[in-house]
Amino acid sequence: MKKNFPMSRAGWTRRGVLGASGAAMAAGLLTKPSTLFAAEPIKTAGIYTVPVEQQWVSRIHKAAEAAQAKGEVTYTFSENTANTDYPRVMREYAEQGVKLIVGEIFGVEQEAREVTLEYPDVAFLMGSSFLEDPAYPNLAVFDNYIQDASYLSGIIAGSMTKSGNIGMVGGFPIPEVNRLMHAFMAGAKEMNPDITFQVSFIGSWFDPPKAKETAFAMIENGADVLYAERFGVSDAAQEKGILAIGNVIDTQPDYPETVVASALWHFEPTFNAALAKVQDGTFEADNYGKYSFMKEGGCSLAPLGTFEGKVPAEAMALVEKREAAIKAGEYTVEINDEEPKSS
């Protein structure tokens, strides 16, 4: 099922149901306070539920560090924050005078949103499975809509498999994972419509050993290319001498003979857009997901590096054609948030 962006998640529950509480408090809470204007670096904090080395979070961390290096923010962060502790850490940073808090509230949607109402002068930029809500006027949401780059990486994968069997290991079957897998599969089928896929989710955002074991099972079942949505998958591919496609970050330097290509997420456009709003006092409830699109500079296909010249010319020609069309707005990669299935 194709969904246009932005899409509603009104009927979908991820790891918590977003309630409607707090709507009565919305009136007057967002005032564009003068405290959001900054003649000096904006005090910024990141709150992450996993280590900053984890793929997804590392991109947010990298963008914040880049802004700090340019003197635009002062940046501190907390990693490995349990969902049960997340609201408390939000409050602690807000009480310390932090003006921009960035993170991911997927596992604590309702509680986190209620915290934002307590600090109307603080801007919250949070990864979320739900859209913005005017009832929480100082909370903007984002997600990694990098389906454009995932689709291009799928074209390359489809041209590299000899068995026509591709294994795909994900964390959880949630929209931000599902849409990337579907885009990847669509790209692979551009090269060979008869390709089959093994799809599995490990039920964790950071469990490399489990991802590795799942990948081993797929290799035993005939996969000769793996989609590494999680850490650990490329380790299995390397040990068994097959190929892998990366996700969110470029891991080819660590697996030079294994990782052919990667779909990269660039959080800088998202972060910079929010920062500009904080700086001029106009930050408000909004959906920043669009800044992850390729035409916004939010994603790209990593350089082929050691695989330069090893990918079939036909595939690279199609990649170049589609990439140009995507950037020009002439080709749209389908956004499909439904759970992918093995074929």
GROMACS .gro file of C-alpha atoms in nm:
model
  343
    1MET     CA    1   0.000   0.000   0.000
    2LYS     CA    2   0.145   0.332  -0.103
    3LYS     CA    3   0.135   0.618   0.143
    4ASN     CA    4   0.196   0.979   0.052
    5PHE     CA    5   0.415   1.195   0.274
    6PRO     CA    6   0.329   1.317   0.529
    7MET     CA    7   0.109   1.032   0.637
    8SER     CA    8  -0.111   0.987   0.942
    9ARG     CA    9  -0.043   0.721   1.200
   10ALA     CA   10  -0.369   0.780   1.383
   11GLY     CA   11  -0.462   0.415   1.397
   12TRP     CA   12  -0.119   0.263   1.447
   13THR     CA   13   0.044   0.162   1.773
   14ARG     CA   14   0.417   0.119   1.784
   15ARG     CA   15   0.559   0.063   2.131
   16GLY     CA   16   0.307   0.290   2.295
   17VAL     CA   17  -0.023   0.449   2.199
   18LEU     CA   18  -0.033   0.824   2.154
   19GLY     CA   19  -0.327   0.953   2.349
   20ALA     CA   20  -0.511   1.277   2.315
   21SER     CA   21  -0.436   1.408   2.663
   22GLY     CA   22  -0.294   1.754   2.694
   23ALA     CA   23  -0.504   1.910   2.421
   24ALA     CA   24  -0.680   2.136   2.667
   25MET     CA   25  -0.344   2.277   2.772
   26ALA     CA   26  -0.237   2.367   2.420
   27ALA     CA   27  -0.381   2.719   2.399
   28GLY     CA   28  -0.117   2.977   2.461
   29LEU     CA   29   0.168   2.741   2.542
   30LEU     CA   30   0.379   2.819   2.238
   31THR     CA   31   0.467   3.184   2.238
   32LYS     CA   32   0.788   3.220   2.036
   33PRO     CA   33   0.963   3.342   2.353
   34SER     CA   34   1.256   3.575   2.330
   35THR     CA   35   1.462   3.317   2.516
   36LEU     CA   36   1.477   3.118   2.193
   37PHE     CA   37   1.671   3.395   2.026
   38ALA     CA   38   2.042   3.340   2.058
   39ALA     CA   39   2.326   3.585   2.038
   40GLU     CA   40   2.551   3.302   2.148
   41PRO     CA   41   2.555   2.925   2.084
   42ILE     CA   42   2.224   2.760   2.163
   43LYS     CA   43   2.241   2.521   2.455
   44THR     CA   44   2.151   2.182   2.307
   45ALA     CA   45   2.118   1.830   2.448
   46GLY     CA   46   2.069   1.488   2.293
   47ILE     CA   47   1.889   1.202   2.467
   48TYR     CA   48   1.942   0.858   2.316
   49THR     CA   49   1.819   0.513   2.418
   50VAL     CA   50   2.117   0.336   2.258
   51PRO     CA   51   2.490   0.405   2.229
   52VAL     CA   52   2.585   0.697   2.003
   53GLU     CA   53   2.773   0.444   1.788
   54GLN     CA   54   2.443   0.286   1.684
   55GLN     CA   55   2.367   0.367   1.319
   56TRP     CA   56   2.053   0.578   1.354
   57VAL     CA   57   2.158   0.777   1.658
   58SER     CA   58   2.510   0.831   1.528
   59ARG     CA   59   2.373   1.050   1.248
   60ILE     CA   60   2.194   1.282   1.494
   61HIS     CA   61   2.505   1.294   1.713
   62LYS     CA   62   2.725   1.374   1.413
   63ALA     CA   63   2.503   1.663   1.303
   64ALA     CA   64   2.494   1.811   1.651
   65GLU     CA   65   2.872   1.786   1.683
   66ALA     CA   66   2.912   1.958   1.346
   67ALA     CA   67   2.692   2.246   1.463
   68GLN     CA   68   2.897   2.272   1.780
   69ALA     CA   69   3.220   2.283   1.579
   70LYS     CA   70   3.076   2.581   1.389
   71GLY     CA   71   2.994   2.757   1.714
   72GLU     CA   72   2.617   2.738   1.660
   73VAL     CA   73   2.541   2.522   1.965
   74THR     CA   74   2.690   2.389   2.283
   75TYR     CA   75   2.610   2.021   2.292
   76THR     CA   76   2.588   1.755   2.557
   77PHE     CA   77   2.417   1.418   2.544
   78SER     CA   78   2.298   1.114   2.736
   79GLU     CA   79   2.315   0.768   2.578
   80ASN     CA   80   2.170   0.430   2.679
   81THR     CA   81   1.877   0.608   2.843
   82ALA     CA   82   1.604   0.361   2.936
   83ASN     CA   83   1.254   0.446   2.818
   84THR     CA   84   1.144   0.454   3.182
   85ASP     CA   85   1.406   0.723   3.252
   86TYR     CA   86   1.348   0.926   2.938
   87PRO     CA   87   1.094   1.177   3.081
   88ARG     CA   88   1.317   1.237   3.384
   89VAL     CA   89   1.621   1.310   3.166
   90MET     CA   90   1.413   1.547   2.952
   91ARG     CA   91   1.315   1.740   3.263
   92GLU     CA   92   1.671   1.750   3.392
   93TYR     CA   93   1.804   1.906   3.073
   94ALA     CA   94   1.514   2.152   3.056
   95GLU     CA   95   1.577   2.258   3.416
   96GLN     CA   96   1.945   2.314   3.327
   97GLY     CA   97   1.847   2.579   3.072
   98VAL     CA   98   1.883   2.369   2.757
   99LYS     CA   99   1.690   2.536   2.474
  100LEU     CA  100   1.693   2.257   2.213
  101ILE     CA  101   1.651   1.893   2.307
  102VAL     CA  102   1.687   1.631   2.034
  103GLY     CA  103   1.634   1.256   2.059
  104GLU     CA  104   1.392   0.971   1.991
  105ILE     CA  105   1.069   0.904   2.179
  106PHE     CA  106   0.948   0.596   1.992
  107GLY     CA  107   0.914   0.392   2.310
  108VAL     CA  108   0.777   0.668   2.532
  109GLU     CA  109   0.553   0.875   2.304
  110GLN     CA  110   0.283   0.991   2.542
  111GLU     CA  111   0.497   1.051   2.849
  112ALA     CA  112   0.754   1.249   2.651
  113ARG     CA  113   0.490   1.466   2.490
  114GLU     CA  114   0.344   1.553   2.828
  115VAL     CA  115   0.687   1.664   2.947
  116THR     CA  116   0.710   1.913   2.659
  117LEU     CA  117   0.400   2.091   2.795
  118GLU     CA  118   0.587   2.161   3.119
  119TYR     CA  119   0.860   2.355   2.936
  120PRO     CA  120   0.698   2.573   2.668
  121ASP     CA  121   1.019   2.776   2.625
  122VAL     CA  122   1.220   2.466   2.525
  123ALA     CA  123   1.223   2.334   2.169
  124PHE     CA  124   1.195   1.954   2.141
  125LEU     CA  125   1.301   1.783   1.815
  126MET     CA  126   1.220   1.415   1.849
  127GLY     CA  127   1.219   1.106   1.633
  128SER     CA  128   0.864   0.974   1.643
  129SER     CA  129   0.626   0.738   1.466
  130PHE     CA  130   0.349   0.996   1.500
  131LEU     CA  131   0.295   1.329   1.331
  132GLU     CA  132   0.317   1.671   1.487
  133ASP     CA  133   0.028   1.775   1.708
  134PRO     CA  134  -0.071   2.137   1.784
  135ALA     CA  135  -0.163   2.018   2.133
  136TYR     CA  136   0.214   1.993   2.189
  137PRO     CA  137   0.320   2.319   2.023
  138ASN     CA  138   0.691   2.309   2.106
  139LEU     CA  139   0.744   1.951   1.983
  140ALA     CA  140   0.860   1.889   1.626
  141VAL     CA  141   0.896   1.533   1.498
  142PHE     CA  142   1.118   1.366   1.241
  143ASP     CA  143   1.196   1.026   1.097
  144ASN     CA  144   1.456   0.885   0.860
  145TYR     CA  145   1.278   0.888   0.526
  146ILE     CA  146   1.578   0.758   0.331
  147GLN     CA  147   1.376   0.532   0.102
  148ASP     CA  148   1.529   0.709  -0.200
  149ALA     CA  149   1.882   0.592  -0.117
  150SER     CA  150   1.756   0.250  -0.005
  151TYR     CA  151   1.592   0.201  -0.343
  152LEU     CA  152   1.919   0.281  -0.523
  153SER     CA  153   2.112   0.040  -0.303
  154GLY     CA  154   1.855  -0.227  -0.390
  155ILE     CA  155   1.929  -0.183  -0.760
  156ILE     CA  156   2.294  -0.257  -0.689
  157ALA     CA  157   2.206  -0.558  -0.471
  158GLY     CA  158   1.981  -0.699  -0.741
  159SER     CA  159   2.264  -0.681  -0.990
  160MET     CA  160   2.515  -0.851  -0.758
  161THR     CA  161   2.320  -1.155  -0.641
  162LYS     CA  162   2.391  -1.475  -0.830
  163SER     CA  163   2.149  -1.699  -0.643
  164GLY     CA  164   1.860  -1.455  -0.667
  165ASN     CA  165   1.815  -1.495  -0.291
  166ILE     CA  166   1.863  -1.192  -0.066
  167GLY     CA  167   1.849  -1.199   0.315
  168MET     CA  168   1.718  -0.900   0.510
  169VAL     CA  169   1.768  -0.857   0.885
  170GLY     CA  170   1.589  -0.572   1.064
  171GLY     CA  171   1.540  -0.456   1.421
  172PHE     CA  172   1.163  -0.417   1.455
  173PRO     CA  173   0.891  -0.422   1.185
  174ILE     CA  174   0.805  -0.055   1.236
  175PRO     CA  175   0.741   0.211   0.969
  176GLU     CA  176   1.092   0.359   0.965
  177VAL     CA  177   1.239   0.013   0.904
  178ASN     CA  178   0.963  -0.127   0.684
  179ARG     CA  179   0.974   0.158   0.432
  180LEU     CA  180   1.347   0.117   0.379
  181MET     CA  181   1.316  -0.257   0.327
  182HIS     CA  182   1.033  -0.217   0.077
  183ALA     CA  183   1.228   0.046  -0.117
  184PHE     CA  184   1.535  -0.179  -0.122
  185MET     CA  185   1.328  -0.473  -0.245
  186ALA     CA  186   1.172  -0.260  -0.518
  187GLY     CA  187   1.517  -0.159  -0.638
  188ALA     CA  188   1.642  -0.517  -0.643
  189LYS     CA  189   1.342  -0.626  -0.847
  190GLU     CA  190   1.425  -0.361  -1.105
  191MET     CA  191   1.723  -0.579  -1.196
  192ASN     CA  192   1.553  -0.916  -1.150
  193PRO     CA  193   1.178  -0.943  -1.081
  194ASP     CA  194   1.222  -1.307  -0.979
  195ILE     CA  195   1.448  -1.232  -0.679
  196THR     CA  196   1.327  -1.386  -0.353
  197PHE     CA  197   1.375  -1.232  -0.008
  198GLN     CA  198   1.421  -1.377   0.337
  199VAL     CA  199   1.297  -1.122   0.593
  200SER     CA  200   1.350  -1.141   0.967
  201PHE     CA  201   1.338  -0.901   1.264
  202ILE     CA  202   1.548  -0.956   1.575
  203GLY     CA  203   1.335  -0.755   1.820
  204SER     CA  204   1.619  -0.524   1.923
  205TRP     CA  205   1.782  -0.204   1.812
  206PHE     CA  206   2.127  -0.315   1.922
  207ASP     CA  207   2.203  -0.686   1.942
  208PRO     CA  208   2.484  -0.763   1.694
  209PRO     CA  209   2.523  -1.129   1.803
  210LYS     CA  210   2.155  -1.200   1.742
  211ALA     CA  211   2.161  -1.021   1.406
  212LYS     CA  212   2.467  -1.220   1.309
  213GLU     CA  213   2.308  -1.553   1.396
  214THR     CA  214   1.994  -1.461   1.203
  215ALA     CA  215   2.208  -1.373   0.902
  216PHE     CA  216   2.396  -1.704   0.927
  217ALA     CA  217   2.063  -1.887   0.902
  218MET     CA  218   1.974  -1.694   0.587
  219ILE     CA  219   2.308  -1.776   0.429
  220GLU     CA  220   2.249  -2.143   0.505
  221ASN     CA  221   1.917  -2.103   0.327
  222GLY     CA  222   2.078  -1.976   0.008
  223ALA     CA  223   2.119  -1.598   0.046
  224ASP     CA  224   2.430  -1.459  -0.123
  225VAL     CA  225   2.357  -1.091  -0.052
  226LEU     CA  226   2.243  -0.952   0.285
  227TYR     CA  227   2.065  -0.628   0.369
  228ALA     CA  228   2.231  -0.511   0.691
  229GLU     CA  229   1.971  -0.296   0.861
  230ARG     CA  230   2.133  -0.390   1.196
  231PHE     CA  231   2.489  -0.423   1.318
  232GLY     CA  232   2.612  -0.784   1.310
  233VAL     CA  233   2.478  -0.874   0.966
  234SER     CA  234   2.789  -0.762   0.779
  235ASP     CA  235   3.002  -0.966   1.019
  236ALA     CA  236   2.815  -1.278   0.913
  237ALA     CA  237   2.852  -1.187   0.546
  238GLN     CA  238   3.224  -1.127   0.588
  239GLU     CA  239   3.279  -1.459   0.763
  240LYS     CA  240   3.091  -1.651   0.494
  241GLY     CA  241   3.242  -1.463   0.202
  242ILE     CA  242   2.921  -1.312   0.064
  243LEU     CA  243   2.812  -0.953   0.004
  244ALA     CA  244   2.618  -0.705   0.214
  245ILE     CA  245   2.439  -0.373   0.166
  246GLY     CA  246   2.467  -0.118   0.447
  247ASN     CA  247   2.208   0.112   0.599
  248VAL     CA  248   2.223   0.467   0.743
  249ILE     CA  249   2.604   0.477   0.774
  250ASP     CA  250   2.892   0.373   0.548
  251THR     CA  251   3.058   0.064   0.694
  252GLN     CA  252   3.265  -0.025   0.388
  253PRO     CA  253   3.590   0.086   0.557
  254ASP     CA  254   3.526  -0.186   0.815
  255TYR     CA  255   3.419  -0.445   0.556
  256PRO     CA  256   3.606  -0.348   0.237
  257GLU     CA  257   3.546  -0.678   0.059
  258THR     CA  258   3.192  -0.726   0.185
  259VAL     CA  259   2.983  -0.408   0.187
  260VAL     CA  260   2.910  -0.310  -0.172
  261ALA     CA  261   2.701   0.000  -0.111
  262SER     CA  262   2.508   0.177   0.165
  263ALA     CA  263   2.210   0.408   0.188
  264LEU     CA  264   2.327   0.702   0.399
  265TRP     CA  265   2.117   0.925   0.623
  266HIS     CA  266   2.230   1.285   0.662
  267PHE     CA  267   2.067   1.449   0.964
  268GLU     CA  268   2.227   1.788   0.905
  269PRO     CA  269   1.937   1.929   0.695
  270THR     CA  270   1.690   1.829   0.968
  271PHE     CA  271   1.900   1.967   1.252
  272ASN     CA  272   1.987   2.289   1.073
  273ALA     CA  273   1.626   2.359   0.980
  274ALA     CA  274   1.519   2.319   1.343
  275LEU     CA  275   1.812   2.524   1.468
  276ALA     CA  276   1.719   2.814   1.242
  277LYS     CA  277   1.368   2.813   1.386
  278VAL     CA  278   1.502   2.813   1.740
  279GLN     CA  279   1.737   3.097   1.656
  280ASP     CA  280   1.465   3.322   1.516
  281GLY     CA  281   1.202   3.227   1.772
  282THR     CA  282   0.961   3.054   1.533
  283PHE     CA  283   1.007   2.691   1.639
  284GLU     CA  284   0.671   2.515   1.655
  285ALA     CA  285   0.500   2.180   1.610
  286ASP     CA  286   0.604   2.055   1.267
  287ASN     CA  287   0.706   1.744   1.073
  288TYR     CA  288   1.073   1.751   0.976
  289GLY     CA  289   1.065   1.413   0.801
  290LYS     CA  290   1.086   1.578   0.459
  291TYR     CA  291   1.444   1.687   0.527
  292SER     CA  292   1.554   1.322   0.501
  293PHE     CA  293   1.448   1.303   0.136
  294MET     CA  294   1.724   1.288  -0.125
  295LYS     CA  295   1.610   1.610  -0.294
  296GLU     CA  296   1.659   1.787   0.041
  297GLY     CA  297   2.007   1.644   0.087
  298GLY     CA  298   1.892   1.417   0.366
  299CYS     CA  299   2.013   1.090   0.213
  300SER     CA  300   2.253   0.961  -0.048
  301LEU     CA  301   2.413   0.648  -0.184
  302ALA     CA  302   2.761   0.595  -0.040
  303PRO     CA  303   3.055   0.586  -0.282
  304LEU     CA  304   3.125   0.234  -0.408
  305GLY     CA  305   3.486   0.255  -0.295
  306THR     CA  306   3.647  -0.088  -0.327
  307PHE     CA  307   3.356  -0.201  -0.544
  308GLU     CA  308   3.401   0.076  -0.799
  309GLY     CA  309   3.394  -0.090  -1.142
  310LYS     CA  310   3.270  -0.420  -0.999
  311VAL     CA  311   2.898  -0.343  -1.018
  312PRO     CA  312   2.745  -0.421  -1.360
  313ALA     CA  313   2.735  -0.117  -1.587
  314GLU     CA  314   2.364  -0.170  -1.653
  315ALA     CA  315   2.287  -0.133  -1.284
  316MET     CA  316   2.501   0.179  -1.243
  317ALA     CA  317   2.339   0.339  -1.544
  318LEU     CA  318   1.996   0.284  -1.388
  319VAL     CA  319   2.119   0.416  -1.051
  320GLU     CA  320   2.243   0.736  -1.213
  321LYS     CA  321   1.923   0.778  -1.412
  322ARG     CA  322   1.696   0.725  -1.112
  323GLU     CA  323   1.907   0.941  -0.880
  324ALA     CA  324   1.888   1.235  -1.120
  325ALA     CA  325   1.512   1.188  -1.159
  326ILE     CA  326   1.459   1.168  -0.781
  327LYS     CA  327   1.654   1.488  -0.721
  328ALA     CA  328   1.461   1.662  -0.996
  329GLY     CA  329   1.128   1.550  -0.854
  330GLU     CA  330   1.055   1.344  -1.163
  331TYR     CA  331   1.063   1.003  -0.995
  332THR     CA  332   0.907   0.913  -0.661
  333VAL     CA  333   1.009   0.610  -0.458
  334GLU     CA  334   0.706   0.451  -0.300
  335ILE     CA  335   0.670   0.486   0.077
  336ASN     CA  336   0.530   0.160   0.209
  337ASP     CA  337   0.518   0.130   0.587
  338GLU     CA  338   0.360  -0.215   0.597
  339GLU     CA  339   0.564  -0.501   0.739
  340PRO     CA  340   0.761  -0.675   0.461
  341LYS     CA  341   0.733  -1.050   0.429
  342SER     CA  342   0.961  -1.323   0.303
  343SER     CA  343   0.888  -1.437  -0.051
   0.00000   0.00000   0.00000
